[in-house]
Amino acid sequence: MRPPWCGRRTRGIPLGLLALWVAAARCLQSQGVSLYIPQSAINATVQEDILLSVEYSCHGVPTIEWKYTSNWGVQRIVEWKPGTPANVSHSHRDRVCTFDNGSIQLFSVGVRDAGCYVITVTEHPGSSQFGTIVLRVSEIRYEDLHFVAVFFALLAAVAVVLISLMWVCNQCAYKLQRKRRFKLKESTTEDIEMKDVQC
Ligand SMILES: *[C@@H]1O[C@H](CO)[C@@H](O)[C@H](O)[C@H]1NC(C)=O
Ligand SMILES: *[C@@H]1O[C@H](CO)[C@@H](O)[C@H](O)[C@H]1NC(C)=O
Ligand SMILES: *[C@@H]1O[C@H](CO)[C@@H](O)[C@H](O)[C@H]1NC(C)=O
């Protein structure tokens, strides 16, 4: 007959291994960085303020970096660790605002800001995550379209008034001409009558 501690011991070793494995897995998992981007494409119009919204989660304090890529190349926009001042590149100074969740806001975008924005969240070398947001910027604003529509409506109204005026003038001129012709006829008949009398 085996002592009771023997059975407990044989069961105890795999349990201990399992606990160790779970702990190791949890540790590995906590070292990973995860990144959530709710909107990966943004349509904006010129002079709009846009938010490149993201949210990350990781164990420690990561370094967040945003880059801008377009047909002309790659450009660094900003780099910071949440809770510390951001290192903003010269090209985007005073035009960008950073948030602790990794998001950035771009003020008064122009057509030249259209392109691909890449965020890299690095917790430590070898543990990083990146994501992209595509920004489209259109030149025509809704207010501009509205203004153009109002302008054309005004132009059409002026044209209608002018055409009406021209029609009225035309009618007046026609009537005047008819009156004058009638008077001329009258005077010529008078002349003829006078000549007749002289003869
Ligand atoms: C942005 O514009 C493109 C066309 O230019 C369109 O296909 C897309 O659905 C738009 N996206 C949003 C979020 O409005
Ligand atoms: C990140 O923070 C900003 C500012 O507080 C907020 O507007 C934005 O919605 C946040 N992004 C996400 C994905 O939660
Ligand atoms: C900010 O970025 C520039 C360019 O990469 C670098 O030379 C500079 O040392 C950085 N400044 C800080 C305070 O990290």
PDB file of C-alpha atoms and ligand atoms in Angstrom:
ATOM      1  CA  MET A   1       0.000   0.000   0.000  1.00  0.00           C
ATOM      2  CA  ARG A   2       1.388   3.446  -1.060  1.00  0.00           C
ATOM      3  CA  PRO A   3       1.611   6.267   1.455  1.00  0.00           C
ATOM      4  CA  PRO A   4      -0.982   8.996   0.759  1.00  0.00           C
ATOM      5  CA  TRP A   5       1.632  11.745   0.200  1.00  0.00           C
ATOM      6  CA  CYS A   6       2.951   9.807  -2.801  1.00  0.00           C
ATOM      7  CA  GLY A   7      -0.217  10.299  -4.837  1.00  0.00           C
ATOM      8  CA  ARG A   8      -0.421  13.927  -3.832  1.00  0.00           C
ATOM      9  CA  ARG A   9       3.149  14.472  -4.904  1.00  0.00           C
ATOM     10  CA  THR A  10       2.771  12.956  -8.355  1.00  0.00           C
ATOM     11  CA  ARG A  11      -0.280  15.165  -8.929  1.00  0.00           C
ATOM     12  CA  GLY A  12       1.534  18.177  -7.437  1.00  0.00           C
ATOM     13  CA  ILE A  13       4.341  18.323  -9.986  1.00  0.00           C
ATOM     14  CA  PRO A  14       2.193  18.708 -13.156  1.00  0.00           C
ATOM     15  CA  LEU A  15       0.002  21.225 -11.357  1.00  0.00           C
ATOM     16  CA  GLY A  16       3.073  23.268 -10.465  1.00  0.00           C
ATOM     17  CA  LEU A  17       4.289  23.108 -14.060  1.00  0.00           C
ATOM     18  CA  LEU A  18       0.895  24.207 -15.323  1.00  0.00           C
ATOM     19  CA  ALA A  19       0.873  27.182 -12.927  1.00  0.00           C
ATOM     20  CA  LEU A  20       4.355  28.151 -14.099  1.00  0.00           C
ATOM     21  CA  TRP A  21       3.307  27.884 -17.747  1.00  0.00           C
ATOM     22  CA  VAL A  22       0.216  30.025 -17.152  1.00  0.00           C
ATOM     23  CA  ALA A  23       2.315  32.622 -15.351  1.00  0.00           C
ATOM     24  CA  ALA A  24       4.851  32.661 -18.204  1.00  0.00           C
ATOM     25  CA  ALA A  25       2.079  33.011 -20.799  1.00  0.00           C
ATOM     26  CA  ARG A  26       0.491  35.858 -18.862  1.00  0.00           C
ATOM     27  CA  CYS A  27       3.868  37.550 -18.586  1.00  0.00           C
ATOM     28  CA  LEU A  28       4.478  37.237 -22.325  1.00  0.00           C
ATOM     29  CA  GLN A  29       0.991  38.522 -23.045  1.00  0.00           C
ATOM     30  CA  SER A  30       1.430  41.549 -20.791  1.00  0.00           C
ATOM     31  CA  GLN A  31       4.618  42.467 -22.622  1.00  0.00           C
ATOM     32  CA  GLY A  32       2.805  42.698 -25.946  1.00  0.00           C
ATOM     33  CA  VAL A  33       1.362  45.954 -27.167  1.00  0.00           C
ATOM     34  CA  SER A  34      -2.111  46.087 -28.601  1.00  0.00           C
ATOM     35  CA  LEU A  35      -3.409  48.946 -30.692  1.00  0.00           C
ATOM     36  CA  TYR A  36      -6.984  49.802 -31.539  1.00  0.00           C
ATOM     37  CA  ILE A  37      -7.871  52.167 -34.374  1.00  0.00           C
ATOM     38  CA  PRO A  38     -11.615  52.878 -34.639  1.00  0.00           C
ATOM     39  CA  GLN A  39     -11.424  54.710 -37.971  1.00  0.00           C
ATOM     40  CA  SER A  40      -8.675  53.811 -40.434  1.00  0.00           C
ATOM     41  CA  ALA A  41      -9.776  56.281 -43.139  1.00  0.00           C
ATOM     42  CA  ILE A  42     -10.789  59.878 -42.648  1.00  0.00           C
ATOM     43  CA  ASN A  43     -12.272  62.268 -45.193  1.00  0.00           C
ATOM     44  CA  ALA A  44     -11.658  65.894 -44.341  1.00  0.00           C
ATOM     45  CA  THR A  45     -11.961  69.259 -46.002  1.00  0.00           C
ATOM     46  CA  VAL A  46      -9.417  72.048 -45.932  1.00  0.00           C
ATOM     47  CA  GLN A  47      -9.043  74.022 -42.700  1.00  0.00           C
ATOM     48  CA  GLU A  48     -10.732  71.314 -40.655  1.00  0.00           C
ATOM     49  CA  ASP A  49      -9.248  70.065 -37.347  1.00  0.00           C
ATOM     50  CA  ILE A  50      -8.992  66.301 -37.417  1.00  0.00           C
ATOM     51  CA  LEU A  51      -8.394  63.712 -34.721  1.00  0.00           C
ATOM     52  CA  LEU A  52      -6.294  60.674 -35.601  1.00  0.00           C
ATOM     53  CA  SER A  53      -7.890  58.551 -32.924  1.00  0.00           C
ATOM     54  CA  VAL A  54      -6.208  55.457 -31.503  1.00  0.00           C
ATOM     55  CA  GLU A  55      -6.045  53.604 -28.224  1.00  0.00           C
ATOM     56  CA  TYR A  56      -3.231  51.333 -27.081  1.00  0.00           C
ATOM     57  CA  SER A  57      -2.794  48.997 -24.212  1.00  0.00           C
ATOM     58  CA  CYS A  58       0.422  47.614 -22.833  1.00  0.00           C
ATOM     59  CA  HIS A  59       2.046  46.837 -19.520  1.00  0.00           C
ATOM     60  CA  GLY A  60       4.485  49.706 -19.114  1.00  0.00           C
ATOM     61  CA  VAL A  61       4.855  53.212 -20.518  1.00  0.00           C
ATOM     62  CA  PRO A  62       5.530  52.999 -24.248  1.00  0.00           C
ATOM     63  CA  THR A  63       7.021  55.412 -26.734  1.00  0.00           C
ATOM     64  CA  ILE A  64       4.534  56.627 -29.300  1.00  0.00           C
ATOM     65  CA  GLU A  65       5.640  57.858 -32.678  1.00  0.00           C
ATOM     66  CA  TRP A  66       3.589  59.214 -35.562  1.00  0.00           C
ATOM     67  CA  LYS A  67       4.975  59.368 -39.078  1.00  0.00           C
ATOM     68  CA  TYR A  68       3.508  60.814 -42.214  1.00  0.00           C
ATOM     69  CA  THR A  69       4.062  59.074 -45.531  1.00  0.00           C
ATOM     70  CA  SER A  70       3.062  60.349 -48.926  1.00  0.00           C
ATOM     71  CA  ASN A  71       4.330  60.283 -52.489  1.00  0.00           C
ATOM     72  CA  TRP A  72       7.111  62.622 -51.393  1.00  0.00           C
ATOM     73  CA  GLY A  73       8.509  60.401 -48.669  1.00  0.00           C
ATOM     74  CA  VAL A  74       8.357  59.683 -44.959  1.00  0.00           C
ATOM     75  CA  GLN A  75       8.350  62.431 -42.364  1.00  0.00           C
ATOM     76  CA  ARG A  76       8.375  62.188 -38.586  1.00  0.00           C
ATOM     77  CA  ILE A  77       5.613  64.205 -36.965  1.00  0.00           C
ATOM     78  CA  VAL A  78       5.867  63.622 -33.248  1.00  0.00           C
ATOM     79  CA  GLU A  79       7.305  61.268 -30.659  1.00  0.00           C
ATOM     80  CA  TRP A  80       6.502  61.101 -26.958  1.00  0.00           C
ATOM     81  CA  LYS A  81       6.008  58.981 -23.897  1.00  0.00           C
ATOM     82  CA  PRO A  82       2.567  59.499 -22.335  1.00  0.00           C
ATOM     83  CA  GLY A  83       2.940  61.861 -19.424  1.00  0.00           C
ATOM     84  CA  THR A  84       5.995  63.665 -20.813  1.00  0.00           C
ATOM     85  CA  PRO A  85       6.261  66.578 -23.257  1.00  0.00           C
ATOM     86  CA  ALA A  86       6.102  65.597 -26.909  1.00  0.00           C
ATOM     87  CA  ASN A  87       8.954  66.079 -29.333  1.00  0.00           C
ATOM     88  CA  VAL A  88       7.189  67.647 -32.305  1.00  0.00           C
ATOM     89  CA  SER A  89       9.026  67.925 -35.608  1.00  0.00           C
ATOM     90  CA  HIS A  90       9.686  71.339 -37.069  1.00  0.00           C
ATOM     91  CA  SER A  91       7.199  70.806 -39.914  1.00  0.00           C
ATOM     92  CA  HIS A  92       4.289  70.262 -37.514  1.00  0.00           C
ATOM     93  CA  ARG A  93       5.160  72.672 -34.711  1.00  0.00           C
ATOM     94  CA  ASP A  94       2.035  74.420 -33.351  1.00  0.00           C
ATOM     95  CA  ARG A  95      -0.119  72.288 -35.614  1.00  0.00           C
ATOM     96  CA  VAL A  96      -0.384  69.098 -33.624  1.00  0.00           C
ATOM     97  CA  CYS A  97      -1.687  68.165 -30.201  1.00  0.00           C
ATOM     98  CA  THR A  98      -1.044  64.822 -28.470  1.00  0.00           C
ATOM     99  CA  PHE A  99      -3.264  62.764 -26.165  1.00  0.00           C
ATOM    100  CA  ASP A 100      -2.292  60.181 -23.576  1.00  0.00           C
ATOM    101  CA  ASN A 101      -4.159  57.408 -25.412  1.00  0.00           C
ATOM    102  CA  GLY A 102      -1.821  57.869 -28.389  1.00  0.00           C
ATOM    103  CA  SER A 103      -4.175  59.953 -30.515  1.00  0.00           C
ATOM    104  CA  ILE A 104      -3.076  63.182 -32.146  1.00  0.00           C
ATOM    105  CA  GLN A 105      -5.047  66.116 -33.427  1.00  0.00           C
ATOM    106  CA  LEU A 106      -3.997  68.053 -36.524  1.00  0.00           C
ATOM    107  CA  PHE A 107      -5.182  71.637 -36.739  1.00  0.00           C
ATOM    108  CA  SER A 108      -6.365  73.273 -39.928  1.00  0.00           C
ATOM    109  CA  VAL A 109      -5.396  70.568 -42.409  1.00  0.00           C
ATOM    110  CA  GLY A 110      -4.487  71.451 -45.968  1.00  0.00           C
ATOM    111  CA  VAL A 111      -4.443  69.448 -49.161  1.00  0.00           C
ATOM    112  CA  ARG A 112      -0.717  68.788 -48.551  1.00  0.00           C
ATOM    113  CA  ASP A 113      -1.628  66.914 -45.325  1.00  0.00           C
ATOM    114  CA  ALA A 114      -3.405  64.169 -47.257  1.00  0.00           C
ATOM    115  CA  GLY A 115      -1.658  60.825 -47.038  1.00  0.00           C
ATOM    116  CA  CYS A 116      -0.955  57.930 -44.771  1.00  0.00           C
ATOM    117  CA  TYR A 117      -0.282  58.385 -41.056  1.00  0.00           C
ATOM    118  CA  VAL A 118       1.587  55.569 -39.342  1.00  0.00           C
ATOM    119  CA  ILE A 119       1.645  55.175 -35.570  1.00  0.00           C
ATOM    120  CA  THR A 120       4.213  52.985 -33.855  1.00  0.00           C
ATOM    121  CA  VAL A 121       3.793  52.109 -30.192  1.00  0.00           C
ATOM    122  CA  THR A 122       7.002  50.672 -28.768  1.00  0.00           C
ATOM    123  CA  GLU A 123       7.165  49.332 -25.248  1.00  0.00           C
ATOM    124  CA  HIS A 124      10.765  48.176 -25.564  1.00  0.00           C
ATOM    125  CA  PRO A 125      12.880  46.973 -28.494  1.00  0.00           C
ATOM    126  CA  GLY A 126      11.246  43.961 -30.052  1.00  0.00           C
ATOM    127  CA  SER A 127       7.816  44.701 -28.647  1.00  0.00           C
ATOM    128  CA  SER A 128       6.002  47.193 -30.790  1.00  0.00           C
ATOM    129  CA  GLN A 129       2.823  47.562 -32.768  1.00  0.00           C
ATOM    130  CA  PHE A 130       1.983  49.826 -35.640  1.00  0.00           C
ATOM    131  CA  GLY A 131      -1.166  50.988 -37.367  1.00  0.00           C
ATOM    132  CA  THR A 132      -2.124  53.337 -40.175  1.00  0.00           C
ATOM    133  CA  ILE A 133      -4.781  55.937 -40.811  1.00  0.00           C
ATOM    134  CA  VAL A 134      -5.398  57.272 -44.311  1.00  0.00           C
ATOM    135  CA  LEU A 135      -6.388  60.904 -44.553  1.00  0.00           C
ATOM    136  CA  ARG A 136      -8.088  62.398 -47.589  1.00  0.00           C
ATOM    137  CA  VAL A 137      -8.430  66.155 -47.812  1.00  0.00           C
ATOM    138  CA  SER A 138     -10.772  67.722 -50.337  1.00  0.00           C
ATOM    139  CA  GLU A 139     -10.452  71.331 -51.343  1.00  0.00           C
ATOM    140  CA  ILE A 140     -14.067  72.329 -51.795  1.00  0.00           C
ATOM    141  CA  ARG A 141     -15.860  73.063 -48.589  1.00  0.00           C
ATOM    142  CA  TYR A 142     -19.590  72.775 -48.168  1.00  0.00           C
ATOM    143  CA  GLU A 143     -19.803  76.505 -47.337  1.00  0.00           C
ATOM    144  CA  ASP A 144     -18.041  77.270 -50.618  1.00  0.00           C
ATOM    145  CA  LEU A 145     -20.544  75.165 -52.543  1.00  0.00           C
ATOM    146  CA  HIS A 146     -23.348  76.964 -50.745  1.00  0.00           C
ATOM    147  CA  PHE A 147     -21.827  80.323 -51.643  1.00  0.00           C
ATOM    148  CA  VAL A 148     -21.475  79.308 -55.304  1.00  0.00           C
ATOM    149  CA  ALA A 149     -25.114  78.178 -55.397  1.00  0.00           C
ATOM    150  CA  VAL A 150     -26.324  81.480 -53.922  1.00  0.00           C
ATOM    151  CA  PHE A 151     -24.125  83.400 -56.364  1.00  0.00           C
ATOM    152  CA  PHE A 152     -25.594  81.573 -59.362  1.00  0.00           C
ATOM    153  CA  ALA A 153     -29.147  82.056 -58.080  1.00  0.00           C
ATOM    154  CA  LEU A 154     -28.473  85.793 -57.784  1.00  0.00           C
ATOM    155  CA  LEU A 155     -26.977  85.859 -61.250  1.00  0.00           C
ATOM    156  CA  ALA A 156     -30.042  84.075 -62.664  1.00  0.00           C
ATOM    157  CA  ALA A 157     -32.380  86.542 -60.904  1.00  0.00           C
ATOM    158  CA  VAL A 158     -30.470  89.508 -62.338  1.00  0.00           C
ATOM    159  CA  ALA A 159     -30.611  87.935 -65.793  1.00  0.00           C
ATOM    160  CA  VAL A 160     -34.386  87.454 -65.547  1.00  0.00           C
ATOM    161  CA  VAL A 161     -34.880  91.095 -64.494  1.00  0.00           C
ATOM    162  CA  LEU A 162     -32.652  92.324 -67.329  1.00  0.00           C
ATOM    163  CA  ILE A 163     -34.466  90.211 -69.922  1.00  0.00           C
ATOM    164  CA  SER A 164     -37.845  91.494 -68.670  1.00  0.00           C
ATOM    165  CA  LEU A 165     -36.605  95.075 -68.836  1.00  0.00           C
ATOM    166  CA  MET A 166     -35.324  94.538 -72.367  1.00  0.00           C
ATOM    167  CA  TRP A 167     -38.649  93.094 -73.411  1.00  0.00           C
ATOM    168  CA  VAL A 168     -40.533  96.052 -71.931  1.00  0.00           C
ATOM    169  CA  CYS A 169     -38.149  98.517 -73.645  1.00  0.00           C
ATOM    170  CA  ASN A 170     -38.519  96.673 -76.898  1.00  0.00           C
ATOM    171  CA  GLN A 171     -42.306  96.922 -76.664  1.00  0.00           C
ATOM    172  CA  CYS A 172     -42.122 100.666 -75.869  1.00  0.00           C
ATOM    173  CA  ALA A 173     -39.749 101.296 -78.756  1.00  0.00           C
ATOM    174  CA  TYR A 174     -41.999  99.383 -81.123  1.00  0.00           C
ATOM    175  CA  LYS A 175     -45.051 101.413 -80.042  1.00  0.00           C
ATOM    176  CA  LEU A 176     -43.142 104.695 -80.358  1.00  0.00           C
ATOM    177  CA  GLN A 177     -41.936 103.737 -83.802  1.00  0.00           C
ATOM    178  CA  ARG A 178     -45.465 102.904 -84.883  1.00  0.00           C
ATOM    179  CA  LYS A 179     -46.742 106.245 -83.557  1.00  0.00           C
ATOM    180  CA  ARG A 180     -43.960 108.139 -85.337  1.00  0.00           C
ATOM    181  CA  ARG A 181     -44.586 106.338 -88.613  1.00  0.00           C
ATOM    182  CA  PHE A 182     -48.288 107.143 -88.282  1.00  0.00           C
ATOM    183  CA  LYS A 183     -47.499 110.862 -87.713  1.00  0.00           C
ATOM    184  CA  LEU A 184     -45.100 110.858 -90.696  1.00  0.00           C
ATOM    185  CA  LYS A 185     -47.812 109.393 -92.888  1.00  0.00           C
ATOM    186  CA  GLU A 186     -50.225 112.051 -91.684  1.00  0.00           C
ATOM    187  CA  SER A 187     -47.770 114.869 -92.448  1.00  0.00           C
ATOM    188  CA  THR A 188     -46.986 113.535 -95.950  1.00  0.00           C
ATOM    189  CA  THR A 189     -50.690 113.333 -96.806  1.00  0.00           C
ATOM    190  CA  GLU A 190     -51.031 116.916 -95.547  1.00  0.00           C
ATOM    191  CA  ASP A 191     -48.172 117.974 -97.820  1.00  0.00           C
ATOM    192  CA  ILE A 192     -49.772 116.289-100.783  1.00  0.00           C
ATOM    193  CA  GLU A 193     -53.073 117.968 -99.973  1.00  0.00           C
ATOM    194  CA  MET A 194     -51.327 121.326 -99.707  1.00  0.00           C
ATOM    195  CA  LYS A 195     -49.619 120.765-103.066  1.00  0.00           C
ATOM    196  CA  ASP A 196     -52.977 119.912-104.575  1.00  0.00           C
ATOM    197  CA  VAL A 197     -54.389 123.141-103.229  1.00  0.00           C
ATOM    198  CA  GLN A 198     -51.495 125.164-104.694  1.00  0.00           C
ATOM    199  CA  CYS A 199     -52.047 123.642-108.106  1.00  0.00           C
TER     200      CYS A 199
HETATM  201  C1  LIG B   1     -14.355  58.923 -48.119  1.00  0.00           C
HETATM  202  O1  LIG B   1     -14.420  59.217 -49.496  1.00  0.00           O
HETATM  203  C2  LIG B   1     -14.318  58.071 -50.337  1.00  0.00           C
HETATM  204  C3  LIG B   1     -14.370  58.554 -51.773  1.00  0.00           C
HETATM  205  O2  LIG B   1     -13.570  59.646 -51.992  1.00  0.00           O
HETATM  206  C4  LIG B   1     -15.454  57.121 -50.024  1.00  0.00           C
HETATM  207  O3  LIG B   1     -15.308  55.957 -50.813  1.00  0.00           O
HETATM  208  C5  LIG B   1     -15.427  56.729 -48.564  1.00  0.00           C
HETATM  209  O4  LIG B   1     -16.527  55.932 -48.245  1.00  0.00           O
HETATM  210  C6  LIG B   1     -15.442  57.959 -47.692  1.00  0.00           C
HETATM  211  N1  LIG B   1     -15.282  57.576 -46.306  1.00  0.00           N
HETATM  212  C7  LIG B   1     -15.947  58.137 -45.297  1.00  0.00           C
HETATM  213  C8  LIG B   1     -15.655  57.636 -43.932  1.00  0.00           C
HETATM  214  O5  LIG B   1     -16.762  59.031 -45.481  1.00  0.00           O
HETATM  215  C1  LIG B   2      -8.390  59.214 -27.288  1.00  0.00           C
HETATM  216  O1  LIG B   2      -8.521  60.394 -26.500  1.00  0.00           O
HETATM  217  C2  LIG B   2      -9.175  61.464 -27.153  1.00  0.00           C
HETATM  218  C3  LIG B   2      -9.120  62.672 -26.235  1.00  0.00           C
HETATM  219  O2  LIG B   2      -9.507  62.372 -24.949  1.00  0.00           O
HETATM  220  C4  LIG B   2     -10.594  61.055 -27.494  1.00  0.00           C
HETATM  221  O3  LIG B   2     -11.259  62.098 -28.178  1.00  0.00           O
HETATM  222  C5  LIG B   2     -10.565  59.828 -28.392  1.00  0.00           C
HETATM  223  O4  LIG B   2     -11.870  59.378 -28.652  1.00  0.00           O
HETATM  224  C6  LIG B   2      -9.750  58.720 -27.725  1.00  0.00           C
HETATM  225  N1  LIG B   2      -9.620  57.622 -28.677  1.00  0.00           N
HETATM  226  C7  LIG B   2     -10.150  56.409 -28.476  1.00  0.00           C
HETATM  227  C8  LIG B   2      -9.978  55.419 -29.556  1.00  0.00           C
HETATM  228  O5  LIG B   2     -10.746  56.138 -27.439  1.00  0.00           O
HETATM  229  C1  LIG B   3      13.556  65.435 -30.868  1.00  0.00           C
HETATM  230  O1  LIG B   3      13.735  64.877 -32.158  1.00  0.00           O
HETATM  231  C2  LIG B   3      14.905  65.276 -32.832  1.00  0.00           C
HETATM  232  C3  LIG B   3      14.887  64.695 -34.223  1.00  0.00           C
HETATM  233  O2  LIG B   3      14.761  63.307 -34.212  1.00  0.00           O
HETATM  234  C4  LIG B   3      16.124  64.860 -32.023  1.00  0.00           C
HETATM  235  O3  LIG B   3      17.306  65.287 -32.672  1.00  0.00           O
HETATM  236  C5  LIG B   3      16.032  65.456 -30.627  1.00  0.00           C
HETATM  237  O4  LIG B   3      17.105  64.997 -29.856  1.00  0.00           O
HETATM  238  C6  LIG B   3      14.722  65.088 -29.959  1.00  0.00           C
HETATM  239  N1  LIG B   3      14.595  65.812 -28.696  1.00  0.00           N
HETATM  240  C7  LIG B   3      14.232  65.216 -27.571  1.00  0.00           C
HETATM  241  C8  LIG B   3      14.112  66.119 -26.381  1.00  0.00           C
HETATM  242  O5  LIG B   3      14.028  64.018 -27.525  1.00  0.00           O
END
